[in-house]
């Protein structure tokens, strides 16, 4: 008898699609600064292009000021995240003069960790400050929806995870063991994701746009499938089938929630992932093309140039010359 053909492979969607999106977040370029600040003191932080900053006050208190917003009083256990790298200031109190951040002296413990001591010798405030970047498509999509600043009082609600994480960061930075840079970066993942999770639980704007699309019973499944398997030969028809909708209803709903048609979103998603992959690996372009759903290197290169205006090869990091 002729064997029956196997049914197409069905990719299971996770039960928590927003959690799956957070799971995909990875940070790069993490830098920590442990600041010991004695009143009076003030620090003026310039815009951090392409980066986000987070701060945890571990002792004392300070004011966080940003243009167009009321000052925030940060007390021990306050975790704040500045997702868009906007300019901001920290002060020990109202009206205290601020010094430009990059004019202050720091002690470099490692490439990823430094200690700052600054101020007039009065009451002490201790702050752990981090600067990070998202280098993935999911990170850019998510951060685009975040407000100028997220603020949570982590120690009001079982702050043991924050205490433990900060102790771990300090130990890794000081001992400089093999793999320490990777550990520090992953710990930043935890801090940033915890701040975003807290915002997702309470903010009205977390239920709009792309995040609302992720939460939608039907569109969320289609997005998760595109995110988890960008190499698949997706079409509007196959995505609508997976979402349990008609093609026309799916197309209209997707565009309404996400802000662009499904196939355009998929192309942008693939290109974002491909650029990150090219920057991090030396994999041949033919294999990169297939990894992200293109049947030929030429088709991939054309799509990449349409998206970014440059060839795929131009975004690769220069190879390190071999030692003589």
mmCIF file of C-alpha atoms in Angstrom:
data_model
loop_
_atom_site.group_PDB
_atom_site.id
_atom_site.type_symbol
_atom_site.label_atom_id
_atom_site.label_comp_id
_atom_site.label_asym_id
_atom_site.label_seq_id
_atom_site.Cartn_x
_atom_site.Cartn_y
_atom_site.Cartn_z
ATOM 1 C CA UNK A 1 0.000 0.000 0.000
ATOM 2 C CA UNK A 2 1.139 3.529 -0.687
ATOM 3 C CA UNK A 3 1.890 5.260 2.627
ATOM 4 C CA UNK A 4 -0.243 8.243 3.493
ATOM 5 C CA UNK A 5 1.625 11.562 3.323
ATOM 6 C CA UNK A 6 2.581 13.037 6.670
ATOM 7 C CA UNK A 7 0.541 16.053 7.771
ATOM 8 C CA UNK A 8 2.400 19.372 7.797
ATOM 9 C CA UNK A 9 4.338 19.986 10.988
ATOM 10 C CA UNK A 10 2.324 22.101 13.404
ATOM 11 C CA UNK A 11 4.371 24.373 15.610
ATOM 12 C CA UNK A 12 2.855 24.662 19.073
ATOM 13 C CA UNK A 13 2.313 28.177 20.308
ATOM 14 C CA UNK A 14 3.244 28.901 23.925
ATOM 15 C CA UNK A 15 0.454 29.490 26.404
ATOM 16 C CA UNK A 16 1.922 32.884 27.393
ATOM 17 C CA UNK A 17 2.845 34.734 24.209
ATOM 18 C CA UNK A 18 3.937 37.916 26.018
ATOM 19 C CA UNK A 19 6.119 35.784 28.277
ATOM 20 C CA UNK A 20 7.583 34.157 25.173
ATOM 21 C CA UNK A 21 8.425 37.590 23.757
ATOM 22 C CA UNK A 22 10.170 38.540 26.994
ATOM 23 C CA UNK A 23 12.011 35.206 26.918
ATOM 24 C CA UNK A 24 13.545 36.218 23.580
ATOM 25 C CA UNK A 25 14.982 39.471 24.927
ATOM 26 C CA UNK A 26 18.765 39.522 25.014
ATOM 27 C CA UNK A 27 20.926 42.461 26.020
ATOM 28 C CA UNK A 28 24.297 43.533 24.675
ATOM 29 C CA UNK A 29 26.893 46.054 25.736
ATOM 30 C CA UNK A 30 26.069 45.925 29.423
ATOM 31 C CA UNK A 31 27.980 48.357 31.672
ATOM 32 C CA UNK A 32 27.449 48.589 35.428
ATOM 33 C CA UNK A 33 28.448 51.455 37.702
ATOM 34 C CA UNK A 34 28.214 51.262 41.482
ATOM 35 C CA UNK A 35 27.897 54.849 42.679
ATOM 36 C CA UNK A 36 28.645 56.002 46.225
ATOM 37 C CA UNK A 37 27.293 59.559 46.425
ATOM 38 C CA UNK A 38 27.512 61.909 49.418
ATOM 39 C CA UNK A 39 25.296 64.977 49.747
ATOM 40 C CA UNK A 40 25.193 67.437 48.191
ATOM 41 C CA UNK A 41 25.611 65.854 44.768
ATOM 42 C CA UNK A 42 24.065 65.886 41.315
ATOM 43 C CA UNK A 43 24.788 63.972 38.109
ATOM 44 C CA UNK A 44 23.651 65.085 34.647
ATOM 45 C CA UNK A 45 23.309 62.110 32.270
ATOM 46 C CA UNK A 46 23.239 63.012 28.544
ATOM 47 C CA UNK A 47 21.090 61.169 25.981
ATOM 48 C CA UNK A 48 22.301 57.587 25.554
ATOM 49 C CA UNK A 49 21.597 56.952 21.873
ATOM 50 C CA UNK A 50 20.558 53.389 21.117
ATOM 51 C CA UNK A 51 20.737 52.353 24.766
ATOM 52 C CA UNK A 52 18.600 52.130 27.870
ATOM 53 C CA UNK A 53 19.555 52.749 31.481
ATOM 54 C CA UNK A 54 18.395 51.268 34.745
ATOM 55 C CA UNK A 55 19.039 52.362 38.325
ATOM 56 C CA UNK A 56 18.561 50.692 41.698
ATOM 57 C CA UNK A 57 18.867 52.745 44.882
ATOM 58 C CA UNK A 58 20.302 50.504 47.595
ATOM 59 C CA UNK A 59 20.810 53.118 50.335
ATOM 60 C CA UNK A 60 19.706 56.692 50.919
ATOM 61 C CA UNK A 61 17.496 58.520 48.458
ATOM 62 C CA UNK A 62 17.647 60.864 45.482
ATOM 63 C CA UNK A 63 15.574 62.684 42.901
ATOM 64 C CA UNK A 64 15.305 61.543 39.280
ATOM 65 C CA UNK A 65 14.428 64.376 36.888
ATOM 66 C CA UNK A 66 13.521 64.218 33.202
ATOM 67 C CA UNK A 67 12.248 66.914 30.858
ATOM 68 C CA UNK A 68 8.476 67.179 30.805
ATOM 69 C CA UNK A 69 7.909 64.977 33.867
ATOM 70 C CA UNK A 70 7.555 65.568 37.580
ATOM 71 C CA UNK A 71 10.627 64.602 39.664
ATOM 72 C CA UNK A 72 10.602 61.077 41.088
ATOM 73 C CA UNK A 73 11.768 60.459 44.636
ATOM 74 C CA UNK A 74 13.798 57.245 44.600
ATOM 75 C CA UNK A 75 14.225 55.437 47.910
ATOM 76 C CA UNK A 76 15.922 52.142 48.819
ATOM 77 C CA UNK A 77 14.561 49.396 46.598
ATOM 78 C CA UNK A 78 13.469 51.757 43.802
ATOM 79 C CA UNK A 79 14.163 50.226 40.392
ATOM 80 C CA UNK A 80 13.805 52.622 37.455
ATOM 81 C CA UNK A 81 14.260 51.921 33.765
ATOM 82 C CA UNK A 82 14.792 54.599 31.103
ATOM 83 C CA UNK A 83 14.039 52.595 27.941
ATOM 84 C CA UNK A 84 14.860 55.209 25.298
ATOM 85 C CA UNK A 85 18.092 56.516 26.798
ATOM 86 C CA UNK A 86 16.574 59.975 27.356
ATOM 87 C CA UNK A 87 18.632 62.628 29.123
ATOM 88 C CA UNK A 88 18.059 62.698 32.886
ATOM 89 C CA UNK A 89 19.471 64.002 36.150
ATOM 90 C CA UNK A 90 19.980 62.623 39.625
ATOM 91 C CA UNK A 91 20.248 64.968 42.615
ATOM 92 C CA UNK A 92 20.554 64.558 46.358
ATOM 93 C CA UNK A 93 17.886 67.266 46.733
ATOM 94 C CA UNK A 94 16.009 70.017 44.858
ATOM 95 C CA UNK A 95 18.152 72.675 43.231
ATOM 96 C CA UNK A 96 21.508 70.951 43.826
ATOM 97 C CA UNK A 97 24.033 71.636 41.056
ATOM 98 C CA UNK A 98 24.698 68.731 38.671
ATOM 99 C CA UNK A 99 28.021 67.679 37.174
ATOM 100 C CA UNK A 100 28.106 66.160 33.657
ATOM 101 C CA UNK A 101 28.370 62.380 33.964
ATOM 102 C CA UNK A 102 31.421 62.026 31.773
ATOM 103 C CA UNK A 103 33.346 64.678 33.730
ATOM 104 C CA UNK A 104 33.295 62.524 36.873
ATOM 105 C CA UNK A 105 36.140 60.200 37.808
ATOM 106 C CA UNK A 106 35.466 56.483 38.083
ATOM 107 C CA UNK A 107 37.438 53.451 39.179
ATOM 108 C CA UNK A 108 37.487 50.856 36.397
ATOM 109 C CA UNK A 109 37.150 47.418 37.961
ATOM 110 C CA UNK A 110 36.713 45.659 34.614
ATOM 111 C CA UNK A 111 35.501 46.423 31.105
ATOM 112 C CA UNK A 112 31.936 45.951 32.363
ATOM 113 C CA UNK A 113 32.027 47.339 35.892
ATOM 114 C CA UNK A 114 33.142 50.584 37.476
ATOM 115 C CA UNK A 115 32.817 52.406 40.794
ATOM 116 C CA UNK A 116 32.025 56.120 41.158
ATOM 117 C CA UNK A 117 32.594 58.112 44.339
ATOM 118 C CA UNK A 118 31.311 61.687 44.239
ATOM 119 C CA UNK A 119 29.788 64.379 46.397
ATOM 120 C CA UNK A 120 30.258 66.791 49.267
ATOM 121 C CA UNK A 121 30.787 64.353 52.131
ATOM 122 C CA UNK A 122 27.311 64.393 53.686
ATOM 123 C CA UNK A 123 24.591 61.743 53.824
ATOM 124 C CA UNK A 124 25.365 58.805 51.526
ATOM 125 C CA UNK A 125 23.262 57.415 48.704
ATOM 126 C CA UNK A 126 24.258 54.210 46.939
ATOM 127 C CA UNK A 127 23.024 53.517 43.418
ATOM 128 C CA UNK A 128 23.716 50.653 41.030
ATOM 129 C CA UNK A 129 23.446 52.051 37.500
ATOM 130 C CA UNK A 130 23.436 50.036 34.292
ATOM 131 C CA UNK A 131 23.515 50.878 30.592
ATOM 132 C CA UNK A 132 22.356 48.190 28.167
ATOM 133 C CA UNK A 133 21.226 47.704 24.590
ATOM 134 C CA UNK A 134 18.737 45.419 22.900
ATOM 135 C CA UNK A 135 20.198 44.055 19.695
ATOM 136 C CA UNK A 136 17.204 42.047 18.490
ATOM 137 C CA UNK A 137 13.975 42.651 16.643
ATOM 138 C CA UNK A 138 11.792 41.726 19.613
ATOM 139 C CA UNK A 139 13.656 44.164 21.835
ATOM 140 C CA UNK A 140 13.222 47.038 19.412
ATOM 141 C CA UNK A 141 9.516 46.307 19.006
ATOM 142 C CA UNK A 142 8.967 46.137 22.729
ATOM 143 C CA UNK A 143 10.994 49.162 23.760
ATOM 144 C CA UNK A 144 9.203 51.301 21.162
ATOM 145 C CA UNK A 145 6.038 50.913 23.262
ATOM 146 C CA UNK A 146 7.577 51.611 26.646
ATOM 147 C CA UNK A 147 7.131 55.035 28.320
ATOM 148 C CA UNK A 148 9.981 57.441 29.026
ATOM 149 C CA UNK A 149 10.560 55.941 32.471
ATOM 150 C CA UNK A 150 9.378 52.850 34.359
ATOM 151 C CA UNK A 151 9.485 52.949 38.148
ATOM 152 C CA UNK A 152 8.859 50.124 40.597
ATOM 153 C CA UNK A 153 9.538 49.816 44.311
ATOM 154 C CA UNK A 154 10.899 46.294 44.216
ATOM 155 C CA UNK A 155 11.569 45.980 47.931
ATOM 156 C CA UNK A 156 7.955 46.688 48.812
ATOM 157 C CA UNK A 157 7.032 43.352 47.213
ATOM 158 C CA UNK A 158 9.576 40.731 48.290
ATOM 159 C CA UNK A 159 12.791 42.421 47.219
ATOM 160 C CA UNK A 160 14.896 39.333 47.931
ATOM 161 C CA UNK A 161 15.390 38.710 44.201
ATOM 162 C CA UNK A 162 16.802 42.232 43.810
ATOM 163 C CA UNK A 163 19.144 41.903 46.815
ATOM 164 C CA UNK A 164 20.416 38.571 45.525
ATOM 165 C CA UNK A 165 20.900 39.821 41.970
ATOM 166 C CA UNK A 166 22.872 42.881 43.090
ATOM 167 C CA UNK A 167 25.125 40.781 45.326
ATOM 168 C CA UNK A 168 25.734 38.420 42.424
ATOM 169 C CA UNK A 169 26.578 41.346 40.103
ATOM 170 C CA UNK A 170 29.120 42.756 42.585
ATOM 171 C CA UNK A 171 30.765 39.363 43.152
ATOM 172 C CA UNK A 172 31.064 38.580 39.445
ATOM 173 C CA UNK A 173 32.490 42.023 38.674
ATOM 174 C CA UNK A 174 35.103 41.871 41.423
ATOM 175 C CA UNK A 175 36.340 38.305 40.886
ATOM 176 C CA UNK A 176 36.544 38.520 37.071
ATOM 177 C CA UNK A 177 36.196 34.762 36.603
ATOM 178 C CA UNK A 178 35.990 33.209 33.116
ATOM 179 C CA UNK A 179 32.593 33.889 31.609
ATOM 180 C CA UNK A 180 31.979 36.803 33.972
ATOM 181 C CA UNK A 181 30.979 39.192 31.164
ATOM 182 C CA UNK A 182 28.266 36.801 29.994
ATOM 183 C CA UNK A 183 26.974 36.389 33.541
ATOM 184 C CA UNK A 184 26.815 40.162 34.072
ATOM 185 C CA UNK A 185 24.889 40.588 30.832
ATOM 186 C CA UNK A 186 22.388 37.877 31.765
ATOM 187 C CA UNK A 187 21.863 39.469 35.179
ATOM 188 C CA UNK A 188 20.993 42.703 33.395
ATOM 189 C CA UNK A 189 18.430 40.675 31.432
ATOM 190 C CA UNK A 190 16.776 39.780 34.740
ATOM 191 C CA UNK A 191 16.699 43.330 36.085
ATOM 192 C CA UNK A 192 15.312 44.848 32.895
ATOM 193 C CA UNK A 193 12.748 42.114 32.300
ATOM 194 C CA UNK A 194 11.497 42.391 35.887
ATOM 195 C CA UNK A 195 10.933 46.127 35.384
ATOM 196 C CA UNK A 196 9.075 45.507 32.115
ATOM 197 C CA UNK A 197 6.963 42.760 33.688
ATOM 198 C CA UNK A 198 5.915 45.082 36.481
ATOM 199 C CA UNK A 199 4.898 47.708 33.911
ATOM 200 C CA UNK A 200 2.990 45.150 31.833
ATOM 201 C CA UNK A 201 0.959 44.175 34.877
ATOM 202 C CA UNK A 202 -0.312 47.679 35.591
ATOM 203 C CA UNK A 203 0.067 50.193 32.750
ATOM 204 C CA UNK A 204 -2.959 50.942 30.493
ATOM 205 C CA UNK A 205 -0.671 51.566 27.503
ATOM 206 C CA UNK A 206 0.642 48.002 27.831
ATOM 207 C CA UNK A 207 -2.666 46.881 26.302
ATOM 208 C CA UNK A 208 -2.287 48.779 23.035
ATOM 209 C CA UNK A 209 -0.476 48.294 19.723
ATOM 210 C CA UNK A 210 2.020 45.466 19.306
ATOM 211 C CA UNK A 211 1.603 44.269 22.891
ATOM 212 C CA UNK A 212 -2.164 44.135 22.434
ATOM 213 C CA UNK A 213 -1.583 42.112 19.277
ATOM 214 C CA UNK A 214 0.566 39.633 21.224
ATOM 215 C CA UNK A 215 -2.241 39.228 23.756
ATOM 216 C CA UNK A 216 -4.916 38.727 21.088
ATOM 217 C CA UNK A 217 -6.061 35.104 20.992
ATOM 218 C CA UNK A 218 -5.697 34.809 17.210
ATOM 219 C CA UNK A 219 -3.129 37.409 16.134
ATOM 220 C CA UNK A 220 -0.913 36.552 19.093
ATOM 221 C CA UNK A 221 -0.601 32.985 17.856
ATOM 222 C CA UNK A 222 0.355 34.144 14.352
ATOM 223 C CA UNK A 223 2.969 36.553 15.738
ATOM 224 C CA UNK A 224 4.462 33.878 17.963
ATOM 225 C CA UNK A 225 4.755 31.475 15.042
ATOM 226 C CA UNK A 226 6.507 34.084 12.910
ATOM 227 C CA UNK A 227 8.841 34.937 15.793
ATOM 228 C CA UNK A 228 9.720 31.341 16.641
ATOM 229 C CA UNK A 229 9.998 29.995 13.080
ATOM 230 C CA UNK A 230 10.938 32.846 10.699
ATOM 231 C CA UNK A 231 12.406 30.327 8.246
ATOM 232 C CA UNK A 232 8.979 28.794 7.523
ATOM 233 C CA UNK A 233 7.274 29.578 4.224
ATOM 234 C CA UNK A 234 4.519 31.602 5.824
ATOM 235 C CA UNK A 235 1.734 33.170 3.797
ATOM 236 C CA UNK A 236 -1.374 35.087 4.748
ATOM 237 C CA UNK A 237 -3.359 31.908 4.108
ATOM 238 C CA UNK A 238 -1.214 29.665 6.334
ATOM 239 C CA UNK A 239 -1.050 32.240 9.116
ATOM 240 C CA UNK A 240 -4.814 32.782 8.975
ATOM 241 C CA UNK A 241 -5.317 29.010 9.188
ATOM 242 C CA UNK A 242 -3.017 28.757 12.225
ATOM 243 C CA UNK A 243 -4.821 31.700 13.830
ATOM 244 C CA UNK A 244 -8.210 30.040 13.258
ATOM 245 C CA UNK A 245 -9.550 32.900 11.112
ATOM 246 C CA UNK A 246 -10.572 33.511 7.540
ATOM 247 C CA UNK A 247 -7.920 35.087 5.364
ATOM 248 C CA UNK A 248 -9.772 38.411 4.999
ATOM 249 C CA UNK A 249 -10.630 38.674 8.698
ATOM 250 C CA UNK A 250 -7.054 37.803 9.676
ATOM 251 C CA UNK A 251 -5.563 40.395 7.314
ATOM 252 C CA UNK A 252 -7.810 43.157 8.592
ATOM 253 C CA UNK A 253 -7.329 42.264 12.260
ATOM 254 C CA UNK A 254 -3.545 41.936 11.936
ATOM 255 C CA UNK A 255 -3.159 45.322 10.252
ATOM 256 C CA UNK A 256 -5.490 46.973 12.761
ATOM 257 C CA UNK A 257 -3.538 45.729 15.805
ATOM 258 C CA UNK A 258 0.050 45.657 14.526
ATOM 259 C CA UNK A 259 -0.087 48.679 12.249
ATOM 260 C CA UNK A 260 1.145 46.967 9.090
ATOM 261 C CA UNK A 261 0.165 43.938 6.953
ATOM 262 C CA UNK A 262 1.321 40.494 8.055
ATOM 263 C CA UNK A 263 3.761 39.883 5.189
ATOM 264 C CA UNK A 264 5.412 43.272 5.623
ATOM 265 C CA UNK A 265 5.753 42.614 9.346
ATOM 266 C CA UNK A 266 7.286 39.212 8.622
ATOM 267 C CA UNK A 267 9.801 40.736 6.200
ATOM 268 C CA UNK A 268 10.813 43.389 8.745
ATOM 269 C CA UNK A 269 11.059 40.759 11.471
ATOM 270 C CA UNK A 270 13.264 38.491 9.358
ATOM 271 C CA UNK A 271 15.537 41.368 8.382
ATOM 272 C CA UNK A 272 15.967 42.483 11.992
ATOM 273 C CA UNK A 273 16.932 38.985 13.047
ATOM 274 C CA UNK A 274 19.195 38.555 10.030
ATOM 275 C CA UNK A 275 21.125 41.769 10.714
ATOM 276 C CA UNK A 276 21.793 40.708 14.309
ATOM 277 C CA UNK A 277 22.852 37.246 13.132
ATOM 278 C CA UNK A 278 25.219 38.700 10.540
ATOM 279 C CA UNK A 279 26.819 40.938 13.157
ATOM 280 C CA UNK A 280 27.394 38.017 15.502
ATOM 281 C CA UNK A 281 28.485 35.193 13.177
ATOM 282 C CA UNK A 282 30.556 34.439 10.094
ATOM 283 C CA UNK A 283 27.960 32.029 8.680
ATOM 284 C CA UNK A 284 27.902 32.031 4.848
ATOM 285 C CA UNK A 285 25.205 34.195 3.291
ATOM 286 C CA UNK A 286 23.586 31.205 1.604
ATOM 287 C CA UNK A 287 22.941 29.612 4.989
ATOM 288 C CA UNK A 288 21.824 32.911 6.538
ATOM 289 C CA UNK A 289 19.329 33.335 3.697
ATOM 290 C CA UNK A 290 17.804 29.923 4.348
ATOM 291 C CA UNK A 291 17.805 30.450 8.103
ATOM 292 C CA UNK A 292 15.484 33.435 7.653
ATOM 293 C CA UNK A 293 13.150 32.080 5.000
ATOM 294 C CA UNK A 294 14.805 32.977 1.680
ATOM 295 C CA UNK A 295 15.374 30.323 -0.956
ATOM 296 C CA UNK A 296 18.396 32.021 -2.532
ATOM 297 C CA UNK A 297 21.238 34.268 -1.465
ATOM 298 C CA UNK A 298 20.338 36.746 -4.210
ATOM 299 C CA UNK A 299 16.747 37.138 -2.970
ATOM 300 C CA UNK A 300 17.990 37.607 0.579
ATOM 301 C CA UNK A 301 20.530 40.247 -0.463
ATOM 302 C CA UNK A 302 17.902 42.198 -2.401
ATOM 303 C CA UNK A 303 15.507 42.147 0.554
ATOM 304 C CA UNK A 304 18.261 43.178 2.952
ATOM 305 C CA UNK A 305 19.315 46.129 0.814
ATOM 306 C CA UNK A 306 15.690 47.273 0.495
ATOM 307 C CA UNK A 307 15.366 47.177 4.274
ATOM 308 C CA UNK A 308 18.659 48.807 5.287
ATOM 309 C CA UNK A 309 20.101 50.438 2.168
ATOM 310 C CA UNK A 310 23.334 48.424 2.421
ATOM 311 C CA UNK A 311 24.468 44.921 1.512
ATOM 312 C CA UNK A 312 24.439 42.117 4.119
ATOM 313 C CA UNK A 313 28.214 41.852 4.017
ATOM 314 C CA UNK A 314 28.667 45.482 5.034
ATOM 315 C CA UNK A 315 27.164 44.928 8.500
ATOM 316 C CA UNK A 316 29.455 42.082 9.459
ATOM 317 C CA UNK A 317 32.047 42.836 12.106
ATOM 318 C CA UNK A 318 35.607 42.854 10.800
ATOM 319 C CA UNK A 319 37.397 39.574 11.345
ATOM 320 C CA UNK A 320 40.154 39.593 13.948
ATOM 321 C CA UNK A 321 43.520 39.049 12.206
ATOM 322 C CA UNK A 322 45.217 35.799 13.107
ATOM 323 C CA UNK A 323 48.300 36.074 15.307
ATOM 324 C CA UNK A 324 51.590 35.864 13.415
#
